[in-house]
Short mmCIF file of C-alpha atoms and ligand atoms in Angstrom, two decimals:
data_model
loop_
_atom_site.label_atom_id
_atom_site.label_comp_id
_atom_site.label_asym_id
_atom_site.label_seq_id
_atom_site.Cartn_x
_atom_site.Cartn_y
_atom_site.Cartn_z
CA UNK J 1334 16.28 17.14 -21.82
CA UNK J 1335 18.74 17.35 -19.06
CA UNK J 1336 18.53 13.41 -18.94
CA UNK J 1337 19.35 13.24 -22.53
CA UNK J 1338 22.77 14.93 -22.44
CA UNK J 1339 23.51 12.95 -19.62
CA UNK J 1340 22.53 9.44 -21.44
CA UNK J 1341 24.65 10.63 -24.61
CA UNK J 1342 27.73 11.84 -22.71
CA UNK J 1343 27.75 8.51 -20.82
CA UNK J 1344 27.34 6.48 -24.18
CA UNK J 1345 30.06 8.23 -25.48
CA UNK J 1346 31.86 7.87 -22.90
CA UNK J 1347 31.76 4.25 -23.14
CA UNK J 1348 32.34 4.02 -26.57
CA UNK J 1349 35.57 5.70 -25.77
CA UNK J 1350 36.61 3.05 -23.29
CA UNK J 1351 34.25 0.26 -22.69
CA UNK J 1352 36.83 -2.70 -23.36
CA UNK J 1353 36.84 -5.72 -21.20
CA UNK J 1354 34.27 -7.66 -18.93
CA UNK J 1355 32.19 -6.68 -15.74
CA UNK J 1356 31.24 -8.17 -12.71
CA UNK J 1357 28.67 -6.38 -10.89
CA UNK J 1358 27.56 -7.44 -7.34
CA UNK J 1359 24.46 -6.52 -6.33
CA UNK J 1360 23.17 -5.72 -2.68
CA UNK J 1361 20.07 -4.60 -1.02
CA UNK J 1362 16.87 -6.29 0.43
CA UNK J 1363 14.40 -6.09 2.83
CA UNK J 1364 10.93 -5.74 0.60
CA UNK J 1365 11.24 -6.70 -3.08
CA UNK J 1366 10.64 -2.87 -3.38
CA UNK J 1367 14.92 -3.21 -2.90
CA UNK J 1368 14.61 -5.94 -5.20
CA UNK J 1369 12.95 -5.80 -8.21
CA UNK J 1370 14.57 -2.23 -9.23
CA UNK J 1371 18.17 -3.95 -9.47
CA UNK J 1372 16.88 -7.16 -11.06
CA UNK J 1373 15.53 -4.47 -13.78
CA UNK J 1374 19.25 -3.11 -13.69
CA UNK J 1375 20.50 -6.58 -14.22
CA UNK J 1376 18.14 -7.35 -17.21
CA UNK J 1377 19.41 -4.89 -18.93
CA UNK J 1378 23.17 -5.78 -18.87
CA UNK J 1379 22.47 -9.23 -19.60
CA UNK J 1380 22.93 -8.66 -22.93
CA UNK J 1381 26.31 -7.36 -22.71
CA UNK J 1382 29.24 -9.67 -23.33
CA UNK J 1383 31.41 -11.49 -20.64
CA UNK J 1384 28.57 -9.83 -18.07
CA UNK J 1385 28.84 -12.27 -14.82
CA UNK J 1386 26.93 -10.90 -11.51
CA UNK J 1387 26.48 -11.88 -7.95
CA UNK J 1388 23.81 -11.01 -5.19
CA UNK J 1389 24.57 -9.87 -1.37
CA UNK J 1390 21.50 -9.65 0.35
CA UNK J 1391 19.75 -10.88 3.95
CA UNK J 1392 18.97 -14.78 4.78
CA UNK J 1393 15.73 -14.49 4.51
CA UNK J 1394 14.42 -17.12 2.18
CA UNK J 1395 11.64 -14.97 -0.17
CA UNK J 1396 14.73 -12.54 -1.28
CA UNK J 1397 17.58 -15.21 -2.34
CA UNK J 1398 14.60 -17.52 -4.06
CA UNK J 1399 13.53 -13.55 -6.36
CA UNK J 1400 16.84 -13.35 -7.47
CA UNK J 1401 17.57 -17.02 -7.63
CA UNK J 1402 15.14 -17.01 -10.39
CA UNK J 1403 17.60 -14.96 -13.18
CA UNK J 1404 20.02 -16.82 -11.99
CA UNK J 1405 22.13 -14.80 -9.92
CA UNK J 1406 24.28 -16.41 -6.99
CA UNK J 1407 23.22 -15.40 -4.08
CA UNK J 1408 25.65 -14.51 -1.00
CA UNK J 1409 24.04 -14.42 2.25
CA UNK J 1410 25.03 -12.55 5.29
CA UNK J 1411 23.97 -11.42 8.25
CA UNK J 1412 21.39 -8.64 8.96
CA UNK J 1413 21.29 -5.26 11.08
CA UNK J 1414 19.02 -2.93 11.65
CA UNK J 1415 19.78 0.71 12.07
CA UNK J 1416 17.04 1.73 14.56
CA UNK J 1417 16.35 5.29 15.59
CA UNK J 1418 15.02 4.36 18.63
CA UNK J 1419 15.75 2.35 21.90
CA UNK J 1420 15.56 -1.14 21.81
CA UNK J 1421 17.56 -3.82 22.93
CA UNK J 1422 17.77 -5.43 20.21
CA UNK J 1423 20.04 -2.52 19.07
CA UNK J 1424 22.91 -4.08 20.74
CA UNK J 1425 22.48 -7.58 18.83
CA UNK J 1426 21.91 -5.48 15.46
CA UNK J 1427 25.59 -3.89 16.42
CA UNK J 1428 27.11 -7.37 16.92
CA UNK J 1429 25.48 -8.41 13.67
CA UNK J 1430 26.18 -5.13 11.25
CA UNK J 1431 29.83 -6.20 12.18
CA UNK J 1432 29.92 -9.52 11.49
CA UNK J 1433 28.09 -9.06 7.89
CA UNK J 1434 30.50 -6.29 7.60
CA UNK J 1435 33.52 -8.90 7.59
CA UNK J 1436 31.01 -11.06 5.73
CA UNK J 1437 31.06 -8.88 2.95
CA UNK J 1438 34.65 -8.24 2.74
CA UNK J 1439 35.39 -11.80 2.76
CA UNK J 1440 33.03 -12.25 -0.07
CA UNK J 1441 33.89 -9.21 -2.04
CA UNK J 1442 37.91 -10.03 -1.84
CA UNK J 1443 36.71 -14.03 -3.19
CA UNK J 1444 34.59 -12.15 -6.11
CA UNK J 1445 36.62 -9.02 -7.17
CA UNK J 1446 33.20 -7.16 -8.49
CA UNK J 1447 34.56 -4.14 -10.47
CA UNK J 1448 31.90 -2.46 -9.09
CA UNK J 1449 28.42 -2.79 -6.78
CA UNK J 1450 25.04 -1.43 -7.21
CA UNK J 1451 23.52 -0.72 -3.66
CA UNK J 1452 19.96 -0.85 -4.07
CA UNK J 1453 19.52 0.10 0.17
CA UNK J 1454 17.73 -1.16 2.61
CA UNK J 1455 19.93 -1.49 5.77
CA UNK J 1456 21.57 -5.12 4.54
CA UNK J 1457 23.31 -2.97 1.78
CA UNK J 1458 25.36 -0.72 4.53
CA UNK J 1459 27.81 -3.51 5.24
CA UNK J 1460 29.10 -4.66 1.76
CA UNK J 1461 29.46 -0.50 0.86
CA UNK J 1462 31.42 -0.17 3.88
CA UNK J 1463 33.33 -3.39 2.87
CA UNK J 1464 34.06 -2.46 -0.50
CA UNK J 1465 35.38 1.43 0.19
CA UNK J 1466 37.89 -0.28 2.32
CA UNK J 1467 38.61 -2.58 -0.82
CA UNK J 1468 38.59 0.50 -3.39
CA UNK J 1469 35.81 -1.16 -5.08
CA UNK J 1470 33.23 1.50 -7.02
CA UNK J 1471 30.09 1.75 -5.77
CA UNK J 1472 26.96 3.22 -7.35
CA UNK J 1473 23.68 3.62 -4.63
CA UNK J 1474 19.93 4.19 -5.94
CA UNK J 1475 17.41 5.45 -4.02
CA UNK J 1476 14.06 4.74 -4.95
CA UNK J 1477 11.92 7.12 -2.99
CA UNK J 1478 11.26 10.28 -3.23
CA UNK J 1479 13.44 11.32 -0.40
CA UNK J 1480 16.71 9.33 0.66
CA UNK J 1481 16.48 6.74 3.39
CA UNK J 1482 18.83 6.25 6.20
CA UNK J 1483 20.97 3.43 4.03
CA UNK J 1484 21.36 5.60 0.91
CA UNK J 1485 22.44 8.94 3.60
CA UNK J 1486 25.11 6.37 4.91
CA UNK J 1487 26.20 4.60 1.71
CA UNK J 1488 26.15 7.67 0.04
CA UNK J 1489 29.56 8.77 1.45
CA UNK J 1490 30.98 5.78 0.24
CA UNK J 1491 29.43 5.53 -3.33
CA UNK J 1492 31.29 7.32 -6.62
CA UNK J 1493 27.39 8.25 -7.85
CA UNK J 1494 23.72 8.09 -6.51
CA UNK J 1495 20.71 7.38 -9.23
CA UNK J 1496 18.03 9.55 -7.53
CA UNK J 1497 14.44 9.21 -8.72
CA UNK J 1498 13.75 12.66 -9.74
CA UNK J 1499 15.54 16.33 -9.43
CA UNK J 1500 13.57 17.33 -6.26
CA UNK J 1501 13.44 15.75 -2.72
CA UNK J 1502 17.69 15.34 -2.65
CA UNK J 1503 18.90 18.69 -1.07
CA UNK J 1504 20.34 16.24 1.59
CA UNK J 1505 22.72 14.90 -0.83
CA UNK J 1506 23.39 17.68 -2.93
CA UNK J 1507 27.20 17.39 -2.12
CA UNK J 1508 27.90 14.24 -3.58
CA UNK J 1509 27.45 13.34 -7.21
CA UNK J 1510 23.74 12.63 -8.13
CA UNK J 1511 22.29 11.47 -11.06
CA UNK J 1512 18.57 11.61 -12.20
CA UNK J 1513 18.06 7.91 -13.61
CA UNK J 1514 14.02 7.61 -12.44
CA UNK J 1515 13.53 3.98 -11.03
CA UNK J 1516 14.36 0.87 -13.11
CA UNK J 1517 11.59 -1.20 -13.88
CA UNK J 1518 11.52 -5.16 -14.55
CA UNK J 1519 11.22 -5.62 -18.66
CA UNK J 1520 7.94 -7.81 -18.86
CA UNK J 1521 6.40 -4.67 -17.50
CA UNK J 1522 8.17 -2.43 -20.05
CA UNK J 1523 7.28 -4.00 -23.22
CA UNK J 1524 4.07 -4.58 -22.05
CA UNK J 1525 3.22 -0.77 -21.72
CA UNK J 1526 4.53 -0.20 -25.07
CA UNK J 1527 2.43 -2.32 -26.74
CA UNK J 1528 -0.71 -0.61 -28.29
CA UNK J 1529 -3.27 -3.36 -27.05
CA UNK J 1530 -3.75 -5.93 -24.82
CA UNK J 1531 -6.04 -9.03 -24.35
CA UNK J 1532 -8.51 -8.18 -21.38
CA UNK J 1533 -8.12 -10.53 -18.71
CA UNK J 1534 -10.68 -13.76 -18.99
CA UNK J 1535 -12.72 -13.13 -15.95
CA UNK J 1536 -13.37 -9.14 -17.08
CA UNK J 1537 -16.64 -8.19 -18.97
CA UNK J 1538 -15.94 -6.52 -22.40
CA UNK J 1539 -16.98 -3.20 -21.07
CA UNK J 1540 -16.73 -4.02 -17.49
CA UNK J 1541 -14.34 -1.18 -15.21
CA UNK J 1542 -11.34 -3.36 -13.86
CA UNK J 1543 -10.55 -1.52 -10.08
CA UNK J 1544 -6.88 -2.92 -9.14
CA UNK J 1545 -6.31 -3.12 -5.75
CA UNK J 1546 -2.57 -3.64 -4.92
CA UNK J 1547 -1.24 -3.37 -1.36
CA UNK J 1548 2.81 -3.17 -2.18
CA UNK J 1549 5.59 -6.37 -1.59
CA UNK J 1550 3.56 -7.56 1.52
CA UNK J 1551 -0.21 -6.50 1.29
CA UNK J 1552 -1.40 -3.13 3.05
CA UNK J 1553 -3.70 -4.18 6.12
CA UNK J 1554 -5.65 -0.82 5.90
CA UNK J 1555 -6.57 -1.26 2.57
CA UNK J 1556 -7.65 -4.63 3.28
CA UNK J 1557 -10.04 -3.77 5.50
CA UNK J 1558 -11.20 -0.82 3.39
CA UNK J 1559 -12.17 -2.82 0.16
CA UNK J 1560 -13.63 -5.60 2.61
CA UNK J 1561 -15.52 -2.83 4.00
CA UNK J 1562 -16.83 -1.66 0.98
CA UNK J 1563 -16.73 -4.72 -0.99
CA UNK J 1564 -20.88 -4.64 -1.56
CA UNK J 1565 -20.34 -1.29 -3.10
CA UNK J 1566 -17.00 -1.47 -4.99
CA UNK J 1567 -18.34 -4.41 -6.94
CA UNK J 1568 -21.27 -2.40 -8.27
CA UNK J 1569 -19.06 -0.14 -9.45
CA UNK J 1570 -16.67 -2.98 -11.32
CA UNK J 1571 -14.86 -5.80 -10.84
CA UNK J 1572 -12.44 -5.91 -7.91
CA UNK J 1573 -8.75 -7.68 -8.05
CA UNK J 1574 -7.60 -7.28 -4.54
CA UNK J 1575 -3.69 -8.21 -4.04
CA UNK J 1576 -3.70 -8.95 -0.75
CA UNK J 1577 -0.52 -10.11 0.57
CA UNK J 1578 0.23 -13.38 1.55
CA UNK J 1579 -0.85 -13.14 5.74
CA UNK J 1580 -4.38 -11.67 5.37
CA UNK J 1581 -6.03 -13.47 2.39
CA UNK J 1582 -9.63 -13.90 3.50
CA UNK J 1583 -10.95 -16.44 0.51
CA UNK J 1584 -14.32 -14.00 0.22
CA UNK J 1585 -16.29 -15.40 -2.62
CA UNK J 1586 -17.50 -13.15 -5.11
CA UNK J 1587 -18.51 -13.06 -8.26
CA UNK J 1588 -16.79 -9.88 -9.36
CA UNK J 1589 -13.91 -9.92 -7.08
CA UNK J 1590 -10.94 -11.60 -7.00
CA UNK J 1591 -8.24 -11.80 -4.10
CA UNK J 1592 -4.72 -13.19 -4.36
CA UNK J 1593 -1.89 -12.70 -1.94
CA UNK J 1594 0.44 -11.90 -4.73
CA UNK J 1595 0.19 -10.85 -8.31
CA UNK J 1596 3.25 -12.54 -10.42
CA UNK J 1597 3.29 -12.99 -14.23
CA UNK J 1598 -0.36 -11.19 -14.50
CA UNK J 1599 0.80 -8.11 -13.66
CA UNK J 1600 1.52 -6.26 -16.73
CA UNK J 1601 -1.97 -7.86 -17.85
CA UNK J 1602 -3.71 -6.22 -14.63
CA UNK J 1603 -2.06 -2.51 -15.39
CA UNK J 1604 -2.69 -2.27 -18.72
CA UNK J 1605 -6.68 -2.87 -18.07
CA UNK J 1606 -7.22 -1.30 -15.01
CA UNK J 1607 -9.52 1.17 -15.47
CA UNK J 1608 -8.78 2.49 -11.81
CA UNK J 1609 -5.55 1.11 -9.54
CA UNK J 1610 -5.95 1.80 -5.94
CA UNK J 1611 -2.18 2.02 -4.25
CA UNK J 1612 0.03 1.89 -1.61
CA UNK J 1613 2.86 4.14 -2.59
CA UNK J 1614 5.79 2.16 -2.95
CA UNK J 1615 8.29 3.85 -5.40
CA UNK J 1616 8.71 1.44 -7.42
CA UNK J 1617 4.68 0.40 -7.39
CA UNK J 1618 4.01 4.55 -9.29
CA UNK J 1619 7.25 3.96 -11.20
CA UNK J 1620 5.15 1.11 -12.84
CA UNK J 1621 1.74 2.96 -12.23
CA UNK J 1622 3.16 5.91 -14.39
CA UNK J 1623 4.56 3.78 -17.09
CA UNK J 1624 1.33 2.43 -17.94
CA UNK J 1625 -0.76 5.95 -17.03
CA UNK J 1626 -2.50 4.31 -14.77
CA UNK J 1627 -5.55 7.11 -13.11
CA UNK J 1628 -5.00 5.99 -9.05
CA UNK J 1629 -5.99 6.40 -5.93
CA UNK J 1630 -2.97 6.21 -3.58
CA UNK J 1631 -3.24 5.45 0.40
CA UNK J 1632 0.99 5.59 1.80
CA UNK J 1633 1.62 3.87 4.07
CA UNK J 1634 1.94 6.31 7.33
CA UNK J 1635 4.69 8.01 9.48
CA UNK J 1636 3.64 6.21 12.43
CA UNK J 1637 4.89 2.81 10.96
CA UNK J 1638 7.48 3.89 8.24
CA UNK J 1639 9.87 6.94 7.96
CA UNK J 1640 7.15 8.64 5.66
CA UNK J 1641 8.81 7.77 2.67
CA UNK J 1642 5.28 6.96 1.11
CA UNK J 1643 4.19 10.19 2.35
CA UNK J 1644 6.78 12.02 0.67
CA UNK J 1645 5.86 9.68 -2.26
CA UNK J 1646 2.16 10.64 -2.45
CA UNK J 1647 2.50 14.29 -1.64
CA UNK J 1648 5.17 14.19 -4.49
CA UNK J 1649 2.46 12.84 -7.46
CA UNK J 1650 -0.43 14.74 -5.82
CA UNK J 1651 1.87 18.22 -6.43
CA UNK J 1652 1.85 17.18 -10.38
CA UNK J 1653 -2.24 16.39 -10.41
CA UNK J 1654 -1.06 12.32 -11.18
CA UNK J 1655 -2.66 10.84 -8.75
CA UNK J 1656 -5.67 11.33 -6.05
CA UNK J 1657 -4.31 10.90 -2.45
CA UNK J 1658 -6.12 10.19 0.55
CA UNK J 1659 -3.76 10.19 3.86
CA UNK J 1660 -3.92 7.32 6.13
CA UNK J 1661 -4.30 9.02 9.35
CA UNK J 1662 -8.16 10.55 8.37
CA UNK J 1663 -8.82 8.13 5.77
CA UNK J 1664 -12.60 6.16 6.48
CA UNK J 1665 -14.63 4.07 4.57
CA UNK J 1666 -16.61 6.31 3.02
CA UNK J 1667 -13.99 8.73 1.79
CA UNK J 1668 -12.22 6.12 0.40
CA UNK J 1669 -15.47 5.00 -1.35
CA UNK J 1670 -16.22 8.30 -2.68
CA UNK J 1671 -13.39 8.56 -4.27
CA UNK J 1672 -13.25 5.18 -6.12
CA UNK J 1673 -16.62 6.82 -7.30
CA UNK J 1674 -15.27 9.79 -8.58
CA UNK J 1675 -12.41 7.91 -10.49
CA UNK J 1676 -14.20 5.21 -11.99
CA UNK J 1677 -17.34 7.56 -12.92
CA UNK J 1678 -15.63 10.46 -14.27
CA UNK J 1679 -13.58 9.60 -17.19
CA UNK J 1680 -12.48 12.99 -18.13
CA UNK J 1681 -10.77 12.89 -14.59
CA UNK J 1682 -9.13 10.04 -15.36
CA UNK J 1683 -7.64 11.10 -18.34
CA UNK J 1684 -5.95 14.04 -16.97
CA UNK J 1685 -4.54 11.69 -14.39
CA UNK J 1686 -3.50 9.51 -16.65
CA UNK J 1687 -1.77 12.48 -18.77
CA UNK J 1688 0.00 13.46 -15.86
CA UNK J 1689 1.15 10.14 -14.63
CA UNK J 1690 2.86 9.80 -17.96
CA UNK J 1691 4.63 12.52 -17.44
CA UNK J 1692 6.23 11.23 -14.14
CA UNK J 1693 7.13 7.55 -16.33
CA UNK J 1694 10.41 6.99 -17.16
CA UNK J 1695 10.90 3.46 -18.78
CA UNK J 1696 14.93 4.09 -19.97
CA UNK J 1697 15.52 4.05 -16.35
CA UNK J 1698 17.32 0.64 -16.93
CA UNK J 1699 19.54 1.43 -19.14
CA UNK J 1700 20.70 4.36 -17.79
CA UNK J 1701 21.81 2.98 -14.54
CA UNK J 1702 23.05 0.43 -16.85
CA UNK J 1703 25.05 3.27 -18.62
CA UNK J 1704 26.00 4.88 -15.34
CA UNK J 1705 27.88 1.27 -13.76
CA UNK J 1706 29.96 0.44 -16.71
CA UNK J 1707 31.14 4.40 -17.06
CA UNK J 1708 32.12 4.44 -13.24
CA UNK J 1709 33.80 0.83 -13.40
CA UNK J 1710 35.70 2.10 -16.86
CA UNK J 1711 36.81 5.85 -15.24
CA UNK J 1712 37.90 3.60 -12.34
CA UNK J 1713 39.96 1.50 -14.08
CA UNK J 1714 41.61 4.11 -16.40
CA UNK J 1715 42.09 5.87 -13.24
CA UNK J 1716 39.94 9.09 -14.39
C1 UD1 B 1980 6.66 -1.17 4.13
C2 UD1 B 1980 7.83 -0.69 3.37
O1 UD1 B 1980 8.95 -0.74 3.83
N1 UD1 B 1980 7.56 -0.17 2.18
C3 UD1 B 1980 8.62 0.37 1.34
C4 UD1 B 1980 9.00 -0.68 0.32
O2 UD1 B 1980 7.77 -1.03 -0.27
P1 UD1 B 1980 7.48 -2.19 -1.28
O3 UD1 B 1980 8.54 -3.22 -1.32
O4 UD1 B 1980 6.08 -2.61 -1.08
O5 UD1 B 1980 7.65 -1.34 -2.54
P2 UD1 B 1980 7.39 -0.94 -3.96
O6 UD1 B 1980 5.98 -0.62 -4.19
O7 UD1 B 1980 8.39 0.12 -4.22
O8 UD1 B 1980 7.81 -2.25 -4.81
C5 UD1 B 1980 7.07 -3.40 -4.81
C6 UD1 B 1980 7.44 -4.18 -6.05
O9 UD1 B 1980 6.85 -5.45 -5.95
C7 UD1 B 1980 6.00 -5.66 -7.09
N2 UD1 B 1980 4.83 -6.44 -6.71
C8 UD1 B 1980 4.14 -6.15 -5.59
C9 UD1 B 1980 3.03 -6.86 -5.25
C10 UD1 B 1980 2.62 -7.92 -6.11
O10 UD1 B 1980 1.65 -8.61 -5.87
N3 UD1 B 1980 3.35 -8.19 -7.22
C11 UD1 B 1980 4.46 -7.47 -7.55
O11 UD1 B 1980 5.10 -7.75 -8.56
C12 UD1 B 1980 5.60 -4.28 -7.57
O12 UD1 B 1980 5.19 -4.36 -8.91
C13 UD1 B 1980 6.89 -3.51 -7.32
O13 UD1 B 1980 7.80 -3.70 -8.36
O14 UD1 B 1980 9.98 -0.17 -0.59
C14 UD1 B 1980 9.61 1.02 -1.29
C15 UD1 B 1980 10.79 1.43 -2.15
O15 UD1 B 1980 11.89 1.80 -1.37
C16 UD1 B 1980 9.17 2.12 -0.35
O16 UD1 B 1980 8.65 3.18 -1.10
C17 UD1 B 1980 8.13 1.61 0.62
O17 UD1 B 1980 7.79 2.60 1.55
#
């Protein structure tokens, strides 16, 4: 409801004054988890006319090649990271946050974006900072279910933050929040509206599909848990194991598949599984709740992240959408018990799948969408 008076008075809004064109740079990076949310963003202003956008993300090859494929230009610059602890690379990180800082400002003066989406990750700090010294309108998203570090800095800086959902945000009550969910990339969309799909060639006609995905880069624990268990897991269906691109193991089997990455099959994959086991990206249950999928979910822990999969989990294990299992006490069989219980008990599955649903929220696109040209137009009518 309360995201339905928002949508309208921004559509309004914009009927009032939407007039002229928009460039919108983009900038975040890191995992495509920073990625693939403002690529959704980008799909859906496409369509509008005299639309023009550029990219500022980190050298890294993988990133600039994603968004090199809609056709974005993509500005590289150089890459800090804002560690809590000591290290010496700390100092070099310093050296290098100010250099992509004047980077940035060189690139956003050449461009003259009427406004950027920040998407975070720590490569977005610099062009934020560059553009509030330019007056340029910035709009931040956070993905997960708490803020990170990049959004807590950019958010001084930004004229609105999309959040993910109401809770989790207390920390950034005092700035101007918006509840947008997280974008999602269209194939994946449509594809969960449609009433039927094909089942994949390699599945049975009655034969459970369990989806393994491991997040942008694989998830070593669950690796070794579904190589573990592999003997057992295929008795119970057939096993597509995404997982990432520096642990693929080429185990022959049958009724298992692995592949380091999953690309244009992916909306295939979710519509059929019958159970998806998870890392919890945000944007991985964004999708996961969009097509109802019932999952097991393994975050990634505190000990190598911030928690923000943590936070994630706990978050769709409070609304009964999902079955957790945390990776600190998590063993083999545990994790094999509970594959049991979700593939075996469909009743379960359908309440998870109910209350995934619940959590989906597939206009999340469009309302950022809504949210960037209403801040560039109040900008520019001086509102
Ligand atoms: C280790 C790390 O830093 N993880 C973070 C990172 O995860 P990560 O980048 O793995 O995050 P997400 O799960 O949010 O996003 C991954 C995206 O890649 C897509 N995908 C993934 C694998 C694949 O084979 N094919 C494919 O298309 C997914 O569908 C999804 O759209 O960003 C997330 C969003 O801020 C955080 O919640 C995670 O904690």
């Amino acid at each position: 409801m309360v995201y339905q008076i928002d949508t309208i008075i921004l559509e309004q809004l914009l009927l009032l004054c939407y007039s002229e064109a928009m460039v919108v740079c983009y900038t975040g990076g890191g995992t495509l988890g920073h990625i693939f949310p403002a690529l959704a963003v980008h799909e859906e202003l496409a369509c509008s006319p005299d639309y023009q956008a550029f990219w500022i993300g980190r050298e890294e090859a993988s990133e600039k090649e994603v968004v090199g494929r809609y056709g974005i230009p993509f500005f590289a610059i150089r890459w800090g990271k804002l560690r809590r602890y000591w290290s010496l690379r700390n100092f070099l990180d310093i050296g290098n946050i100010i250099i992509a800082f004047f980077q940035a400002l060189h690139i956003l003066r050449v461009q003259k974006p009427d406004v950027i989406f920040s998407k975070g990750g720590f490569v977005s700090v610099p062009p934020v900072l560059a553009a509030a010294v330019l007056h340029i309108p910035v709009v931040s998203h956070e993905s997960d279910a708490t803020p990170g570090l990049a959004t807590r800095i950019n958010a001084k800086y930004s004229q609105c933050i999309c959040v993910p959902f109401h809770e989790g945000f207390t920390a950034l009550k005092k700035y101007n929040l918006v509840v947008t969910g997280n974008p999602i990339r269209r194939s994946l969309v449509l594809a969960s509206q449609q009433e039927s799909m094909q089942r994949p060639a390699f599945l049975g006609l009655s034969e459970p599909l369990i989806l393994v995905l491991g997040g942008s880069s694989g998830s070593a624990q669950i690796n070794l848990l579904v190589r573990e268990t592999l003997a057992s897991l295929t008795e119970m269906g057939y096993v597509y194991h995404q997982c990432g691109a520096n642990d693929v193991q080429h185990l022959v089997h049958d009724r298992y598949q692995e592949v380091s990455f999953i690309d244009e099959a992916l909306p295939l994959l979710l519509k059929n599984a019958t159970v998806v086991v998870s890392r919890a990206g945000a944007n991985t249950l964004a999708e996961l709740a969009l097509f109802g999928c019932p999952s097991l979910l393994i975050p990634l822990g505190g000990a190598s992240s911030r928690g923000d999969q943590i936070d994630n989990a706990r978050l769709f294990e409070r609304k009964e959408a999902a079955m957790v299992l945390y990776p600190d006490t998590l063993d083999a069989k545990q994790f094999l018990e509970s594959v049991s219980l979700l593939v075996g008990d469909e009743e379960f599955r359908e309440r998870l799948r109910g209350n995934m649903k619940k959590l989906a929220y597939g206009t999340s696109a469009h309302h950022i969408a809504t949210v960037l040209k209403t801040v560039k137009e109040s900008t520019c009518n001086g509102v």
